[in-house]
Short mmCIF file of C-alpha atoms in Angstrom, two decimals:
data_model
loop_
_atom_site.label_atom_id
_atom_site.label_comp_id
_atom_site.label_asym_id
_atom_site.label_seq_id
_atom_site.Cartn_x
_atom_site.Cartn_y
_atom_site.Cartn_z
CA UNK A 1 -11.62 5.05 -1.43
CA UNK A 2 -9.21 5.24 1.48
CA UNK A 3 -7.86 8.81 1.24
CA UNK A 4 -8.24 11.06 4.30
CA UNK A 5 -9.23 14.13 2.29
CA UNK A 6 -12.10 12.20 0.86
CA UNK A 7 -13.25 11.14 4.32
CA UNK A 8 -13.01 14.72 5.70
CA UNK A 9 -15.08 16.13 2.75
CA UNK A 10 -17.71 13.48 2.57
CA UNK A 11 -20.13 15.14 4.98
CA UNK A 12 -20.37 18.10 2.52
CA UNK A 13 -20.91 16.06 -0.55
CA UNK A 14 -24.29 16.00 -2.17
CA UNK A 15 -25.53 12.43 -2.51
CA UNK A 16 -26.47 11.50 -6.02
CA UNK A 17 -29.89 10.21 -6.65
CA UNK A 18 -30.08 6.46 -7.26
CA UNK A 19 -29.68 5.73 -10.97
CA UNK A 20 -29.31 2.57 -13.09
CA UNK A 21 -25.54 1.80 -13.20
CA UNK A 22 -23.65 2.03 -16.41
CA UNK A 23 -23.35 -1.57 -17.59
CA UNK A 24 -22.51 -3.82 -20.46
CA UNK A 25 -21.09 -7.26 -21.26
CA UNK A 26 -19.79 -9.64 -23.81
CA UNK A 27 -18.96 -13.24 -24.74
CA UNK A 28 -15.75 -14.83 -25.83
CA UNK A 29 -15.50 -16.15 -29.41
CA UNK A 30 -14.62 -19.59 -28.13
CA UNK A 31 -17.75 -19.51 -25.97
CA UNK A 32 -15.84 -20.43 -22.86
CA UNK A 33 -16.74 -17.41 -20.82
CA UNK A 34 -19.07 -14.42 -20.69
CA UNK A 35 -18.58 -11.24 -18.74
CA UNK A 36 -20.59 -8.18 -17.51
CA UNK A 37 -19.86 -4.94 -15.69
CA UNK A 38 -21.73 -2.37 -13.80
CA UNK A 39 -20.53 0.89 -12.41
CA UNK A 40 -22.13 3.71 -10.37
CA UNK A 41 -21.06 6.70 -8.37
CA UNK A 42 -23.38 5.55 -5.70
CA UNK A 43 -24.10 8.21 -3.07
CA UNK A 44 -21.01 10.27 -4.01
CA UNK A 45 -21.18 13.29 -6.34
CA UNK A 46 -17.83 12.34 -8.02
CA UNK A 47 -16.67 9.17 -9.66
CA UNK A 48 -13.17 7.84 -9.12
CA UNK A 49 -13.81 4.16 -10.07
CA UNK A 50 -12.64 2.86 -13.48
CA UNK A 51 -12.99 -0.54 -15.13
CA UNK A 52 -11.66 -2.34 -18.18
CA UNK A 53 -13.03 -5.48 -19.88
CA UNK A 54 -11.07 -6.64 -22.87
CA UNK A 55 -10.63 -9.78 -25.02
CA UNK A 56 -7.58 -9.84 -27.14
CA UNK A 57 -5.53 -12.24 -29.29
CA UNK A 58 -1.86 -12.75 -28.32
CA UNK A 59 0.41 -15.28 -30.06
CA UNK A 60 -2.64 -17.21 -31.29
CA UNK A 61 -4.24 -17.41 -27.85
CA UNK A 62 -7.57 -15.76 -26.87
CA UNK A 63 -7.01 -13.90 -23.72
CA UNK A 64 -9.38 -12.09 -21.42
CA UNK A 65 -8.36 -9.10 -19.36
CA UNK A 66 -10.63 -7.62 -16.70
CA UNK A 67 -9.88 -4.92 -14.09
CA UNK A 68 -11.36 -2.70 -11.51
CA UNK A 69 -9.36 0.48 -10.50
CA UNK A 70 -10.50 2.55 -7.56
CA UNK A 71 -8.88 5.98 -7.54
CA UNK A 72 -8.19 8.33 -4.56
CA UNK A 73 -6.95 11.89 -4.62
CA UNK A 74 -8.69 12.40 -7.87
CA UNK A 75 -9.23 10.38 -11.01
CA UNK A 76 -5.77 10.77 -12.64
CA UNK A 77 -4.10 7.60 -11.40
CA UNK A 78 -7.07 5.28 -11.91
CA UNK A 79 -7.70 6.50 -15.41
CA UNK A 80 -4.04 6.12 -16.30
CA UNK A 81 -3.89 2.58 -15.03
CA UNK A 82 -6.99 1.71 -16.99
CA UNK A 83 -5.48 3.11 -20.14
CA UNK A 84 -2.02 1.58 -19.81
CA UNK A 85 -1.83 -1.47 -17.55
CA UNK A 86 -3.25 -4.10 -19.94
CA UNK A 87 -1.43 -2.50 -22.93
CA UNK A 88 1.89 -2.84 -21.10
CA UNK A 89 0.93 -6.41 -20.11
CA UNK A 90 0.00 -7.92 -23.48
CA UNK A 91 3.11 -6.35 -25.19
CA UNK A 92 5.38 -7.91 -22.57
CA UNK A 93 7.66 -10.46 -24.29
CA UNK A 94 6.94 -13.12 -21.60
CA UNK A 95 3.11 -12.52 -21.43
CA UNK A 96 2.29 -16.09 -22.61
CA UNK A 97 5.44 -17.95 -21.50
CA UNK A 98 5.76 -16.53 -17.99
CA UNK A 99 2.47 -14.65 -17.27
CA UNK A 100 3.16 -14.14 -13.53
CA UNK A 101 6.41 -12.26 -14.03
CA UNK A 102 4.84 -10.33 -16.94
CA UNK A 103 2.03 -9.14 -14.62
CA UNK A 104 4.45 -8.05 -11.86
CA UNK A 105 6.52 -6.21 -14.49
CA UNK A 106 3.57 -4.49 -16.04
CA UNK A 107 2.16 -3.35 -12.66
CA UNK A 108 5.53 -1.81 -11.63
CA UNK A 109 6.27 -0.30 -15.07
CA UNK A 110 2.82 1.27 -15.26
CA UNK A 111 3.33 2.75 -11.78
CA UNK A 112 6.75 4.10 -12.67
CA UNK A 113 5.53 5.59 -15.98
CA UNK A 114 2.61 7.21 -14.19
CA UNK A 115 4.86 8.78 -11.60
CA UNK A 116 7.11 10.16 -14.42
CA UNK A 117 4.07 11.72 -16.07
CA UNK A 118 2.77 13.39 -13.06
CA UNK A 119 3.01 17.06 -12.04
CA UNK A 120 2.95 18.53 -8.55
CA UNK A 121 -0.81 19.16 -8.78
CA UNK A 122 -1.49 15.50 -8.95
CA UNK A 123 0.98 14.14 -6.47
CA UNK A 124 -1.73 12.82 -4.16
CA UNK A 125 -3.40 10.77 -6.92
CA UNK A 126 -3.37 6.92 -6.50
CA UNK A 127 -5.36 3.87 -7.44
CA UNK A 128 -6.02 0.29 -6.43
CA UNK A 129 -6.15 -2.44 -9.04
CA UNK A 130 -7.86 -5.82 -9.07
CA UNK A 131 -7.27 -7.66 -12.30
CA UNK A 132 -8.09 -10.99 -13.75
CA UNK A 133 -6.17 -12.45 -16.71
CA UNK A 134 -7.42 -15.46 -18.60
CA UNK A 135 -4.94 -17.38 -20.71
CA UNK A 136 -6.04 -20.80 -21.81
CA UNK A 137 -7.16 -22.73 -18.76
CA UNK A 138 -5.31 -20.38 -16.40
CA UNK A 139 -6.87 -17.58 -14.36
CA UNK A 140 -4.36 -15.22 -12.89
CA UNK A 141 -5.65 -12.69 -10.33
CA UNK A 142 -3.43 -9.80 -9.31
CA UNK A 143 -4.06 -6.93 -7.06
CA UNK A 144 -2.79 -3.89 -5.18
CA UNK A 145 -5.09 -2.19 -2.55
CA UNK A 146 -8.41 -3.24 -1.35
CA UNK A 147 -10.44 -3.87 -4.58
CA UNK A 148 -11.08 -7.55 -4.16
CA UNK A 149 -11.53 -10.71 -6.37
CA UNK A 150 -13.74 -13.59 -5.30
CA UNK A 151 -14.43 -16.81 -7.11
CA UNK A 152 -17.18 -19.41 -6.90
CA UNK A 153 -15.74 -22.81 -7.07
CA UNK A 154 -17.83 -25.94 -6.32
CA UNK A 155 -20.59 -23.60 -5.03
CA UNK A 156 -18.36 -21.95 -2.45
CA UNK A 157 -17.17 -18.45 -2.14
CA UNK A 158 -13.22 -18.17 -2.16
CA UNK A 159 -11.32 -14.92 -1.99
CA UNK A 160 -8.42 -15.01 -4.46
CA UNK A 161 -6.98 -11.67 -3.47
CA UNK A 162 -5.98 -10.09 -0.12
CA UNK A 163 -6.98 -6.59 0.82
CA UNK A 164 -3.80 -4.57 1.34
CA UNK A 165 -4.36 -2.73 4.64
CA UNK A 166 -1.63 -1.00 6.70
CA UNK A 167 -2.59 -2.79 9.97
CA UNK A 168 -1.78 -6.21 8.59
CA UNK A 169 1.27 -7.45 10.35
CA UNK A 170 3.47 -8.05 7.30
CA UNK A 171 2.33 -4.81 5.58
CA UNK A 172 3.01 -2.73 8.75
CA UNK A 173 6.42 -4.24 9.15
CA UNK A 174 7.28 -3.53 5.47
CA UNK A 175 6.21 0.05 5.89
CA UNK A 176 8.10 0.60 9.11
CA UNK A 177 11.26 -1.15 7.68
CA UNK A 178 11.11 1.45 4.91
CA UNK A 179 11.01 4.34 7.45
CA UNK A 180 7.26 4.91 7.44
CA UNK A 181 4.63 4.69 10.13
CA UNK A 182 1.11 3.54 10.50
CA UNK A 183 -1.39 5.43 12.75
CA UNK A 184 -5.10 5.50 13.52
CA UNK A 185 -7.08 8.33 11.90
CA UNK A 186 -10.66 6.94 11.66
CA UNK A 187 -8.98 3.79 10.41
CA UNK A 188 -5.34 2.58 10.17
CA UNK A 189 -3.53 4.72 7.65
CA UNK A 190 -0.01 4.90 6.16
CA UNK A 191 1.45 8.24 7.48
CA UNK A 192 -1.91 8.97 9.01
CA UNK A 193 -3.32 9.59 5.39
CA UNK A 194 -3.82 6.54 3.26
CA UNK A 195 -6.01 3.54 4.14
CA UNK A 196 -4.31 1.04 1.79
CA UNK A 197 -0.73 -0.11 1.91
CA UNK A 198 -0.26 -0.83 -1.77
CA UNK A 199 -1.34 1.29 -4.71
CA UNK A 200 -0.37 2.94 -8.00
CA UNK A 201 0.69 6.54 -7.67
CA UNK A 202 0.72 8.27 -4.33
CA UNK A 203 4.04 9.96 -4.95
CA UNK A 204 4.52 11.38 -1.46
CA UNK A 205 4.12 7.93 0.05
CA UNK A 206 5.73 5.88 -2.66
CA UNK A 207 8.58 4.67 -0.51
CA UNK A 208 6.09 2.81 1.66
CA UNK A 209 3.06 2.36 -0.63
CA UNK A 210 4.27 0.02 -3.35
CA UNK A 211 2.60 -1.22 -6.56
CA UNK A 212 4.00 -4.83 -6.28
CA UNK A 213 1.06 -7.03 -6.94
CA UNK A 214 0.17 -10.26 -5.08
CA UNK A 215 -0.70 -12.84 -7.75
CA UNK A 216 -2.77 -16.01 -7.38
CA UNK A 217 -3.26 -18.58 -10.15
CA UNK A 218 -6.39 -20.73 -10.44
CA UNK A 219 -7.18 -23.51 -12.82
CA UNK A 220 -10.14 -22.97 -15.07
CA UNK A 221 -12.02 -26.37 -14.88
CA UNK A 222 -15.59 -27.58 -14.51
CA UNK A 223 -15.66 -26.58 -10.79
CA UNK A 224 -14.95 -22.92 -11.49
CA UNK A 225 -18.34 -21.22 -11.93
CA UNK A 226 -17.66 -17.46 -11.88
CA UNK A 227 -15.39 -14.61 -10.76
CA UNK A 228 -16.31 -11.29 -9.08
CA UNK A 229 -13.99 -8.24 -9.23
CA UNK A 230 -15.29 -5.20 -7.37
CA UNK A 231 -14.21 -2.04 -5.69
CA UNK A 232 -14.61 -1.65 -1.92
CA UNK A 233 -17.93 0.12 -2.47
CA UNK A 234 -19.31 -3.35 -2.77
CA UNK A 235 -17.20 -5.25 -0.27
CA UNK A 236 -17.70 -2.62 2.52
CA UNK A 237 -21.46 -3.75 2.74
CA UNK A 238 -21.67 -7.18 1.03
CA UNK A 239 -19.74 -10.24 2.19
CA UNK A 240 -17.95 -12.66 -0.09
CA UNK A 241 -20.55 -15.27 0.48
CA UNK A 242 -23.44 -12.89 0.02
CA UNK A 243 -22.04 -11.71 -3.34
CA UNK A 244 -21.62 -15.27 -4.60
CA UNK A 245 -25.14 -16.12 -3.40
CA UNK A 246 -26.52 -13.12 -5.41
CA UNK A 247 -24.66 -13.96 -8.59
CA UNK A 248 -25.28 -17.77 -8.56
CA UNK A 249 -28.82 -17.81 -9.96
CA UNK A 250 -28.31 -15.06 -12.53
CA UNK A 251 -26.98 -16.53 -15.78
CA UNK A 252 -26.45 -13.20 -17.61
CA UNK A 253 -23.17 -11.74 -16.28
CA UNK A 254 -24.19 -8.17 -16.93
CA UNK A 255 -27.31 -8.58 -14.91
CA UNK A 256 -25.38 -10.19 -12.16
CA UNK A 257 -22.99 -7.25 -12.04
CA UNK A 258 -25.88 -4.84 -11.93
CA UNK A 259 -27.53 -6.78 -9.11
CA UNK A 260 -24.43 -6.48 -6.94
CA UNK A 261 -24.11 -2.77 -7.62
CA UNK A 262 -27.72 -1.97 -6.80
CA UNK A 263 -27.54 -4.09 -3.68
CA UNK A 264 -24.60 -2.29 -2.37
CA UNK A 265 -26.33 1.05 -2.99
CA UNK A 266 -29.54 -0.11 -1.27
CA UNK A 267 -27.40 -1.28 1.74
CA UNK A 268 -25.95 2.26 2.12
CA UNK A 269 -22.51 1.97 0.57
CA UNK A 270 -20.94 5.48 0.91
CA UNK A 271 -18.47 4.89 -1.99
CA UNK A 272 -18.36 4.51 -5.77
CA UNK A 273 -19.48 0.98 -6.70
CA UNK A 274 -18.02 -1.06 -9.59
CA UNK A 275 -18.47 -4.79 -10.27
CA UNK A 276 -17.25 -7.05 -13.00
CA UNK A 277 -18.53 -10.61 -13.24
CA UNK A 278 -16.93 -13.39 -15.45
CA UNK A 279 -18.92 -16.57 -15.91
CA UNK A 280 -17.24 -19.75 -17.06
CA UNK A 281 -19.17 -22.18 -19.17
CA UNK A 282 -19.28 -25.95 -19.54
CA UNK A 283 -19.75 -26.74 -23.18
CA UNK A 284 -23.55 -27.29 -23.20
CA UNK A 285 -24.28 -24.24 -21.09
CA UNK A 286 -22.03 -22.12 -23.33
CA UNK A 287 -23.69 -23.30 -26.46
CA UNK A 288 -27.17 -22.34 -25.08
CA UNK A 289 -26.10 -18.95 -23.94
CA UNK A 290 -24.19 -18.24 -27.11
CA UNK A 291 -27.18 -19.05 -29.33
CA UNK A 292 -29.55 -16.87 -27.20
CA UNK A 293 -27.09 -13.95 -27.50
CA UNK A 294 -26.85 -14.50 -31.29
CA UNK A 295 -30.54 -14.09 -31.59
CA UNK A 296 -30.43 -10.76 -29.79
CA UNK A 297 -27.82 -9.08 -31.90
CA UNK A 298 -27.82 -10.83 -35.28
CA UNK A 299 -31.24 -9.99 -36.45
CA UNK A 300 -30.08 -6.39 -36.88
CA UNK A 301 -26.40 -7.04 -37.45
CA UNK A 302 -26.88 -9.70 -40.13
CA UNK A 303 -28.61 -7.30 -42.45
CA UNK A 304 -25.60 -5.04 -42.49
CA UNK A 305 -23.03 -7.94 -42.46
CA UNK A 306 -21.27 -6.48 -39.43
CA UNK A 307 -21.83 -6.57 -35.77
CA UNK A 308 -20.36 -3.70 -33.77
CA UNK A 309 -19.05 -3.76 -30.37
CA UNK A 310 -17.22 -6.87 -31.40
CA UNK A 311 -13.76 -6.51 -29.93
CA UNK A 312 -11.63 -9.46 -30.86
CA UNK A 313 -14.51 -11.70 -31.22
CA UNK A 314 -16.38 -10.69 -28.10
CA UNK A 315 -19.98 -9.43 -28.51
CA UNK A 316 -20.52 -6.34 -26.45
CA UNK A 317 -24.19 -5.98 -25.65
CA UNK A 318 -25.81 -3.12 -23.59
CA UNK A 319 -29.45 -3.60 -22.53
CA UNK A 320 -29.93 -6.27 -25.26
CA UNK A 321 -28.91 -3.84 -28.08
CA UNK A 322 -25.84 -3.98 -30.21
CA UNK A 323 -23.68 -1.02 -31.22
CA UNK A 324 -23.33 -1.05 -35.04
CA UNK A 325 -20.46 0.03 -37.15
CA UNK A 326 -21.39 1.48 -40.60
CA UNK A 327 -19.15 3.07 -43.26
CA UNK A 328 -16.38 3.77 -40.80
CA UNK A 329 -18.54 5.55 -38.24
CA UNK A 330 -19.90 4.04 -35.02
CA UNK A 331 -23.45 4.59 -34.06
CA UNK A 332 -23.97 4.07 -30.31
CA UNK A 333 -27.45 2.63 -29.55
CA UNK A 334 -27.21 3.46 -25.80
CA UNK A 335 -25.95 5.96 -23.33
CA UNK A 336 -22.59 4.24 -22.75
CA UNK A 337 -19.88 4.31 -25.50
CA UNK A 338 -18.45 0.91 -26.23
CA UNK A 339 -15.32 -0.29 -28.00
CA UNK A 340 -16.21 0.16 -31.66
CA UNK A 341 -14.65 -2.59 -33.89
CA UNK A 342 -16.47 -4.15 -36.80
CA UNK A 343 -16.28 -7.90 -37.74
CA UNK A 344 -18.21 -9.90 -40.26
CA UNK A 345 -20.54 -12.44 -38.82
CA UNK A 346 -19.18 -15.92 -39.62
CA UNK A 347 -21.77 -18.00 -41.54
CA UNK A 348 -21.58 -20.60 -38.76
CA UNK A 349 -23.19 -18.24 -36.44
CA UNK A 350 -26.14 -17.64 -38.75
CA UNK A 351 -26.95 -21.30 -39.26
#
């Protein structure tokens, strides 16, 4: 994504063969939403995309945290943001009471801590972030860079984030006011190098490339159908409207994310491709989906008294199989490790 060195070296990269993307998904305990993710290196030989899907409990609230992080100049920044951004957010004292300010603080604190941890060998490392935070009936989307968030509300595609590009009038003005410059080098770039105007990391350009997120809040109501978070490996070749049209008929969020990832590959995306889909349920639809999911995982899990891959009451399912937790050791039943946390199945789920 976006870094000149990557552009210059792309012609010498060996394109990876098309493979099924790494994928998975889950369902919230309150059955209000499900989620799925899919991630693939695409035609690149290296992978700089990271993602995080997490359901947690904070002050008695069930919260969902979802993110896509597209690295450049190596994986260091994107990996660090994945590991630390949500941890910093949910421990913020105002996370529930003033979520917007908590998000802004968490973004900037994570960026600052990453820069402190870096050495000279990683000074070019940076990352975008597109995140969605669910708290009660509020959906807060925050981003830096060009990983985008799109919702489907009332059947229509609506972008709920703005791609941060250096040729945008306000972004260019901010960069120039800080003493930087924007120039054309295959595309518009900060300092002739970086194709995004906001990012984590990027030590050498930090004066101009900030990690201040733009935050948009949406109400979760009956008109909100689903959310898509994705790296520019999707958005470079698939429009907002096309993405929404592909997801709409697919009830299973994991399958929807896989569909987007595979479509981007088939359309010739030259970048890593990562997609997260979050589906919001009306009560009746949620009940039906929830019971179908129970049947998939509980036949095996009920015999052991535990279902693994349950992280704060979210069922993590990969290809219809559940990861089990037995005697303190996790047994992964697929090729992708999942968060291993054991929970007893409530009797109400087995009725």
